[in-house]
Amino acid sequence: MAATDEARRLALVAASAAADKKAHDVIVLDVSDQLVITDCFVIASAPNERQVGAIVDNVEEKLREAGRKPVRREGAREGRWVLLDFVDVVVHVQHVEERTFYGLERLWKDCPRIEFDAGPPADEVAEA
């Protein structure tokens, strides 16, 4: 069973929000066939804890604007791997070292990717 349209839409909002804060290697996975607890994973990384925090804050803000707030937030204090659980969508923002070590995309390699185009950051589009 594929991810719902709403889950896909929210995942793309989260991915775009991460990309707006210069997240590295943002990917969106449809994990609905493998997990019953969520439909999509968004995975992004950053080279330092401060940027991880900025990405997390922007994802939360954009999803709140879309009418959703996380039911759970973990790892924010350490800033190395923050998990935001929006029920249908789970966002993982990792420090580059954690992402390399844990390899979530390798773990979920059988799940289809949902294509998304990061495009220019939203603030650059507004200035144009």
JSON list of C-alpha atoms in Angstrom, two decimals:
[
{"chain": "A", "resi": 1, "resn": "MET", "atom": "CA", "xyz": [0.00, 0.00, 0.00]},
{"chain": "A", "resi": 2, "resn": "ALA", "atom": "CA", "xyz": [1.53, 3.30, -1.08]},
{"chain": "A", "resi": 3, "resn": "ALA", "atom": "CA", "xyz": [1.78, 6.35, 1.13]},
{"chain": "A", "resi": 4, "resn": "THR", "atom": "CA", "xyz": [-1.33, 8.51, 1.25]},
{"chain": "A", "resi": 5, "resn": "ASP", "atom": "CA", "xyz": [-1.45, 11.69, -0.81]},
{"chain": "A", "resi": 6, "resn": "GLU", "atom": "CA", "xyz": [-1.54, 13.72, 2.41]},
{"chain": "A", "resi": 7, "resn": "ALA", "atom": "CA", "xyz": [1.56, 11.96, 3.78]},
{"chain": "A", "resi": 8, "resn": "ARG", "atom": "CA", "xyz": [3.39, 12.55, 0.49]},
{"chain": "A", "resi": 9, "resn": "ARG", "atom": "CA", "xyz": [2.39, 16.23, 0.52]},
{"chain": "A", "resi": 10, "resn": "LEU", "atom": "CA", "xyz": [3.58, 16.71, 4.11]},
{"chain": "A", "resi": 11, "resn": "ALA", "atom": "CA", "xyz": [6.82, 14.85, 3.42]},
{"chain": "A", "resi": 12, "resn": "LEU", "atom": "CA", "xyz": [7.52, 17.16, 0.49]},
{"chain": "A", "resi": 13, "resn": "VAL", "atom": "CA", "xyz": [6.78, 20.21, 2.65]},
{"chain": "A", "resi": 14, "resn": "ALA", "atom": "CA", "xyz": [9.26, 18.88, 5.24]},
{"chain": "A", "resi": 15, "resn": "ALA", "atom": "CA", "xyz": [11.88, 18.11, 2.58]},
{"chain": "A", "resi": 16, "resn": "SER", "atom": "CA", "xyz": [11.56, 21.59, 1.08]},
{"chain": "A", "resi": 17, "resn": "ALA", "atom": "CA", "xyz": [11.81, 23.17, 4.53]},
{"chain": "A", "resi": 18, "resn": "ALA", "atom": "CA", "xyz": [15.01, 21.20, 5.18]},
{"chain": "A", "resi": 19, "resn": "ALA", "atom": "CA", "xyz": [16.43, 22.19, 1.79]},
{"chain": "A", "resi": 20, "resn": "ASP", "atom": "CA", "xyz": [15.60, 25.85, 2.51]},
{"chain": "A", "resi": 21, "resn": "LYS", "atom": "CA", "xyz": [18.03, 25.67, 5.44]},
{"chain": "A", "resi": 22, "resn": "LYS", "atom": "CA", "xyz": [20.73, 24.09, 3.25]},
{"chain": "A", "resi": 23, "resn": "ALA", "atom": "CA", "xyz": [20.32, 20.51, 4.47]},
{"chain": "A", "resi": 24, "resn": "HIS", "atom": "CA", "xyz": [22.56, 18.02, 2.71]},
{"chain": "A", "resi": 25, "resn": "ASP", "atom": "CA", "xyz": [21.30, 14.99, 0.75]},
{"chain": "A", "resi": 26, "resn": "VAL", "atom": "CA", "xyz": [17.60, 15.38, 1.48]},
{"chain": "A", "resi": 27, "resn": "ILE", "atom": "CA", "xyz": [15.67, 12.25, 0.54]},
{"chain": "A", "resi": 28, "resn": "VAL", "atom": "CA", "xyz": [12.05, 11.20, 0.93]},
{"chain": "A", "resi": 29, "resn": "LEU", "atom": "CA", "xyz": [11.18, 7.52, 1.25]},
{"chain": "A", "resi": 30, "resn": "ASP", "atom": "CA", "xyz": [7.81, 5.80, 1.05]},
{"chain": "A", "resi": 31, "resn": "VAL", "atom": "CA", "xyz": [8.09, 3.29, 3.91]},
{"chain": "A", "resi": 32, "resn": "SER", "atom": "CA", "xyz": [4.38, 2.44, 4.02]},
{"chain": "A", "resi": 33, "resn": "ASP", "atom": "CA", "xyz": [4.90, -1.12, 2.72]},
{"chain": "A", "resi": 34, "resn": "GLN", "atom": "CA", "xyz": [7.50, -1.83, 5.43]},
{"chain": "A", "resi": 35, "resn": "LEU", "atom": "CA", "xyz": [6.04, 0.00, 8.44]},
{"chain": "A", "resi": 36, "resn": "VAL", "atom": "CA", "xyz": [2.50, 0.25, 9.73]},
{"chain": "A", "resi": 37, "resn": "ILE", "atom": "CA", "xyz": [3.25, 3.22, 12.00]},
{"chain": "A", "resi": 38, "resn": "THR", "atom": "CA", "xyz": [4.13, 5.80, 9.32]},
{"chain": "A", "resi": 39, "resn": "ASP", "atom": "CA", "xyz": [4.02, 6.36, 5.57]},
{"chain": "A", "resi": 40, "resn": "CYS", "atom": "CA", "xyz": [7.09, 8.45, 4.80]},
{"chain": "A", "resi": 41, "resn": "PHE", "atom": "CA", "xyz": [10.57, 9.16, 6.08]},
{"chain": "A", "resi": 42, "resn": "VAL", "atom": "CA", "xyz": [12.37, 12.39, 5.31]},
{"chain": "A", "resi": 43, "resn": "ILE", "atom": "CA", "xyz": [16.11, 12.12, 5.88]},
{"chain": "A", "resi": 44, "resn": "ALA", "atom": "CA", "xyz": [18.43, 15.13, 5.84]},
{"chain": "A", "resi": 45, "resn": "SER", "atom": "CA", "xyz": [21.82, 15.98, 7.25]},
{"chain": "A", "resi": 46, "resn": "ALA", "atom": "CA", "xyz": [23.96, 18.93, 8.24]},
{"chain": "A", "resi": 47, "resn": "PRO", "atom": "CA", "xyz": [27.64, 19.40, 9.07]},
{"chain": "A", "resi": 48, "resn": "ASN", "atom": "CA", "xyz": [27.12, 20.83, 12.57]},
{"chain": "A", "resi": 49, "resn": "GLU", "atom": "CA", "xyz": [24.68, 20.86, 15.47]},
{"chain": "A", "resi": 50, "resn": "ARG", "atom": "CA", "xyz": [23.63, 24.47, 14.94]},
{"chain": "A", "resi": 51, "resn": "GLN", "atom": "CA", "xyz": [22.54, 23.77, 11.38]},
{"chain": "A", "resi": 52, "resn": "VAL", "atom": "CA", "xyz": [20.73, 20.59, 12.48]},
{"chain": "A", "resi": 53, "resn": "GLY", "atom": "CA", "xyz": [18.76, 22.80, 14.88]},
{"chain": "A", "resi": 54, "resn": "ALA", "atom": "CA", "xyz": [17.98, 25.39, 12.21]},
{"chain": "A", "resi": 55, "resn": "ILE", "atom": "CA", "xyz": [16.71, 22.68, 9.85]},
{"chain": "A", "resi": 56, "resn": "VAL", "atom": "CA", "xyz": [14.55, 21.13, 12.58]},
{"chain": "A", "resi": 57, "resn": "ASP", "atom": "CA", "xyz": [13.08, 24.51, 13.52]},
{"chain": "A", "resi": 58, "resn": "ASN", "atom": "CA", "xyz": [12.22, 25.29, 9.90]},
{"chain": "A", "resi": 59, "resn": "VAL", "atom": "CA", "xyz": [10.64, 21.87, 9.31]},
{"chain": "A", "resi": 60, "resn": "GLU", "atom": "CA", "xyz": [8.49, 22.32, 12.42]},
{"chain": "A", "resi": 61, "resn": "GLU", "atom": "CA", "xyz": [7.49, 25.83, 11.37]},
{"chain": "A", "resi": 62, "resn": "LYS", "atom": "CA", "xyz": [6.52, 24.87, 7.81]},
{"chain": "A", "resi": 63, "resn": "LEU", "atom": "CA", "xyz": [4.57, 21.81, 8.92]},
{"chain": "A", "resi": 64, "resn": "ARG", "atom": "CA", "xyz": [2.80, 23.86, 11.59]},
{"chain": "A", "resi": 65, "resn": "GLU", "atom": "CA", "xyz": [1.79, 26.25, 8.81]},
{"chain": "A", "resi": 66, "resn": "ALA", "atom": "CA", "xyz": [0.48, 23.18, 6.95]},
{"chain": "A", "resi": 67, "resn": "GLY", "atom": "CA", "xyz": [-1.65, 22.32, 9.99]},
{"chain": "A", "resi": 68, "resn": "ARG", "atom": "CA", "xyz": [0.54, 19.71, 11.67]},
{"chain": "A", "resi": 69, "resn": "LYS", "atom": "CA", "xyz": [2.69, 19.67, 14.77]},
{"chain": "A", "resi": 70, "resn": "PRO", "atom": "CA", "xyz": [4.93, 16.84, 15.90]},
{"chain": "A", "resi": 71, "resn": "VAL", "atom": "CA", "xyz": [3.55, 14.31, 18.36]},
{"chain": "A", "resi": 72, "resn": "ARG", "atom": "CA", "xyz": [7.12, 13.55, 19.40]},
{"chain": "A", "resi": 73, "resn": "ARG", "atom": "CA", "xyz": [10.49, 15.25, 19.15]},
{"chain": "A", "resi": 74, "resn": "GLU", "atom": "CA", "xyz": [13.66, 13.47, 20.20]},
{"chain": "A", "resi": 75, "resn": "GLY", "atom": "CA", "xyz": [17.36, 14.29, 20.20]},
{"chain": "A", "resi": 76, "resn": "ALA", "atom": "CA", "xyz": [17.04, 18.07, 20.03]},
{"chain": "A", "resi": 77, "resn": "ARG", "atom": "CA", "xyz": [19.20, 18.63, 23.10]},
{"chain": "A", "resi": 78, "resn": "GLU", "atom": "CA", "xyz": [22.22, 16.85, 21.62]},
{"chain": "A", "resi": 79, "resn": "GLY", "atom": "CA", "xyz": [21.64, 18.16, 18.10]},
{"chain": "A", "resi": 80, "resn": "ARG", "atom": "CA", "xyz": [23.28, 15.17, 16.44]},
{"chain": "A", "resi": 81, "resn": "TRP", "atom": "CA", "xyz": [20.16, 13.29, 15.33]},
{"chain": "A", "resi": 82, "resn": "VAL", "atom": "CA", "xyz": [16.75, 14.85, 15.76]},
{"chain": "A", "resi": 83, "resn": "LEU", "atom": "CA", "xyz": [13.62, 12.85, 15.06]},
{"chain": "A", "resi": 84, "resn": "LEU", "atom": "CA", "xyz": [10.33, 14.65, 14.44]},
{"chain": "A", "resi": 85, "resn": "ASP", "atom": "CA", "xyz": [7.28, 12.38, 14.42]},
{"chain": "A", "resi": 86, "resn": "PHE", "atom": "CA", "xyz": [4.26, 13.81, 12.60]},
{"chain": "A", "resi": 87, "resn": "VAL", "atom": "CA", "xyz": [2.53, 10.36, 12.60]},
{"chain": "A", "resi": 88, "resn": "ASP", "atom": "CA", "xyz": [2.23, 9.94, 8.80]},
{"chain": "A", "resi": 89, "resn": "VAL", "atom": "CA", "xyz": [5.69, 11.42, 8.30]},
{"chain": "A", "resi": 90, "resn": "VAL", "atom": "CA", "xyz": [8.84, 10.95, 10.37]},
{"chain": "A", "resi": 91, "resn": "VAL", "atom": "CA", "xyz": [11.66, 13.43, 9.78]},
{"chain": "A", "resi": 92, "resn": "HIS", "atom": "CA", "xyz": [15.25, 12.48, 10.62]},
{"chain": "A", "resi": 93, "resn": "VAL", "atom": "CA", "xyz": [17.76, 15.35, 10.68]},
{"chain": "A", "resi": 94, "resn": "GLN", "atom": "CA", "xyz": [21.22, 13.99, 11.35]},
{"chain": "A", "resi": 95, "resn": "HIS", "atom": "CA", "xyz": [24.72, 15.30, 11.75]},
{"chain": "A", "resi": 96, "resn": "VAL", "atom": "CA", "xyz": [26.70, 14.10, 8.71]},
{"chain": "A", "resi": 97, "resn": "GLU", "atom": "CA", "xyz": [28.75, 11.71, 10.89]},
{"chain": "A", "resi": 98, "resn": "GLU", "atom": "CA", "xyz": [25.62, 10.04, 12.33]},
{"chain": "A", "resi": 99, "resn": "ARG", "atom": "CA", "xyz": [24.09, 9.73, 8.91]},
{"chain": "A", "resi": 100, "resn": "THR", "atom": "CA", "xyz": [27.19, 8.02, 7.56]},
{"chain": "A", "resi": 101, "resn": "PHE", "atom": "CA", "xyz": [27.45, 5.70, 10.56]},
{"chain": "A", "resi": 102, "resn": "TYR", "atom": "CA", "xyz": [23.79, 4.64, 10.82]},
{"chain": "A", "resi": 103, "resn": "GLY", "atom": "CA", "xyz": [23.01, 4.63, 7.08]},
{"chain": "A", "resi": 104, "resn": "LEU", "atom": "CA", "xyz": [19.23, 4.90, 7.23]},
{"chain": "A", "resi": 105, "resn": "GLU", "atom": "CA", "xyz": [18.95, 4.98, 3.46]},
{"chain": "A", "resi": 106, "resn": "ARG", "atom": "CA", "xyz": [20.85, 1.68, 3.29]},
{"chain": "A", "resi": 107, "resn": "LEU", "atom": "CA", "xyz": [18.55, 0.19, 5.91]},
{"chain": "A", "resi": 108, "resn": "TRP", "atom": "CA", "xyz": [15.46, 1.27, 3.94]},
{"chain": "A", "resi": 109, "resn": "LYS", "atom": "CA", "xyz": [16.98, 0.76, 0.46]},
{"chain": "A", "resi": 110, "resn": "ASP", "atom": "CA", "xyz": [14.06, -1.40, -0.68]},
{"chain": "A", "resi": 111, "resn": "CYS", "atom": "CA", "xyz": [11.60, 1.43, -0.12]},
{"chain": "A", "resi": 112, "resn": "PRO", "atom": "CA", "xyz": [10.74, 3.63, -3.09]},
{"chain": "A", "resi": 113, "resn": "ARG", "atom": "CA", "xyz": [12.02, 7.18, -3.15]},
{"chain": "A", "resi": 114, "resn": "ILE", "atom": "CA", "xyz": [9.60, 10.02, -3.60]},
{"chain": "A", "resi": 115, "resn": "GLU", "atom": "CA", "xyz": [11.13, 12.48, -6.02]},
{"chain": "A", "resi": 116, "resn": "PHE", "atom": "CA", "xyz": [11.38, 16.07, -4.94]},
{"chain": "A", "resi": 117, "resn": "ASP", "atom": "CA", "xyz": [13.13, 19.05, -6.47]},
{"chain": "A", "resi": 118, "resn": "ALA", "atom": "CA", "xyz": [14.76, 21.24, -3.86]},
{"chain": "A", "resi": 119, "resn": "GLY", "atom": "CA", "xyz": [14.86, 24.22, -6.21]},
{"chain": "A", "resi": 120, "resn": "PRO", "atom": "CA", "xyz": [16.10, 27.57, -4.92]},
{"chain": "A", "resi": 121, "resn": "PRO", "atom": "CA", "xyz": [15.48, 28.39, -1.24]},
{"chain": "A", "resi": 122, "resn": "ALA", "atom": "CA", "xyz": [12.13, 30.05, -0.55]},
{"chain": "A", "resi": 123, "resn": "ASP", "atom": "CA", "xyz": [13.79, 33.31, 0.56]},
{"chain": "A", "resi": 124, "resn": "GLU", "atom": "CA", "xyz": [15.67, 33.54, -2.77]},
{"chain": "A", "resi": 125, "resn": "VAL", "atom": "CA", "xyz": [12.43, 33.01, -4.71]},
{"chain": "A", "resi": 126, "resn": "ALA", "atom": "CA", "xyz": [10.78, 35.82, -2.72]},
{"chain": "A", "resi": 127, "resn": "GLU", "atom": "CA", "xyz": [13.64, 38.19, -3.56]},
{"chain": "A", "resi": 128, "resn": "ALA", "atom": "CA", "xyz": [13.51, 37.48, -7.33]}
]
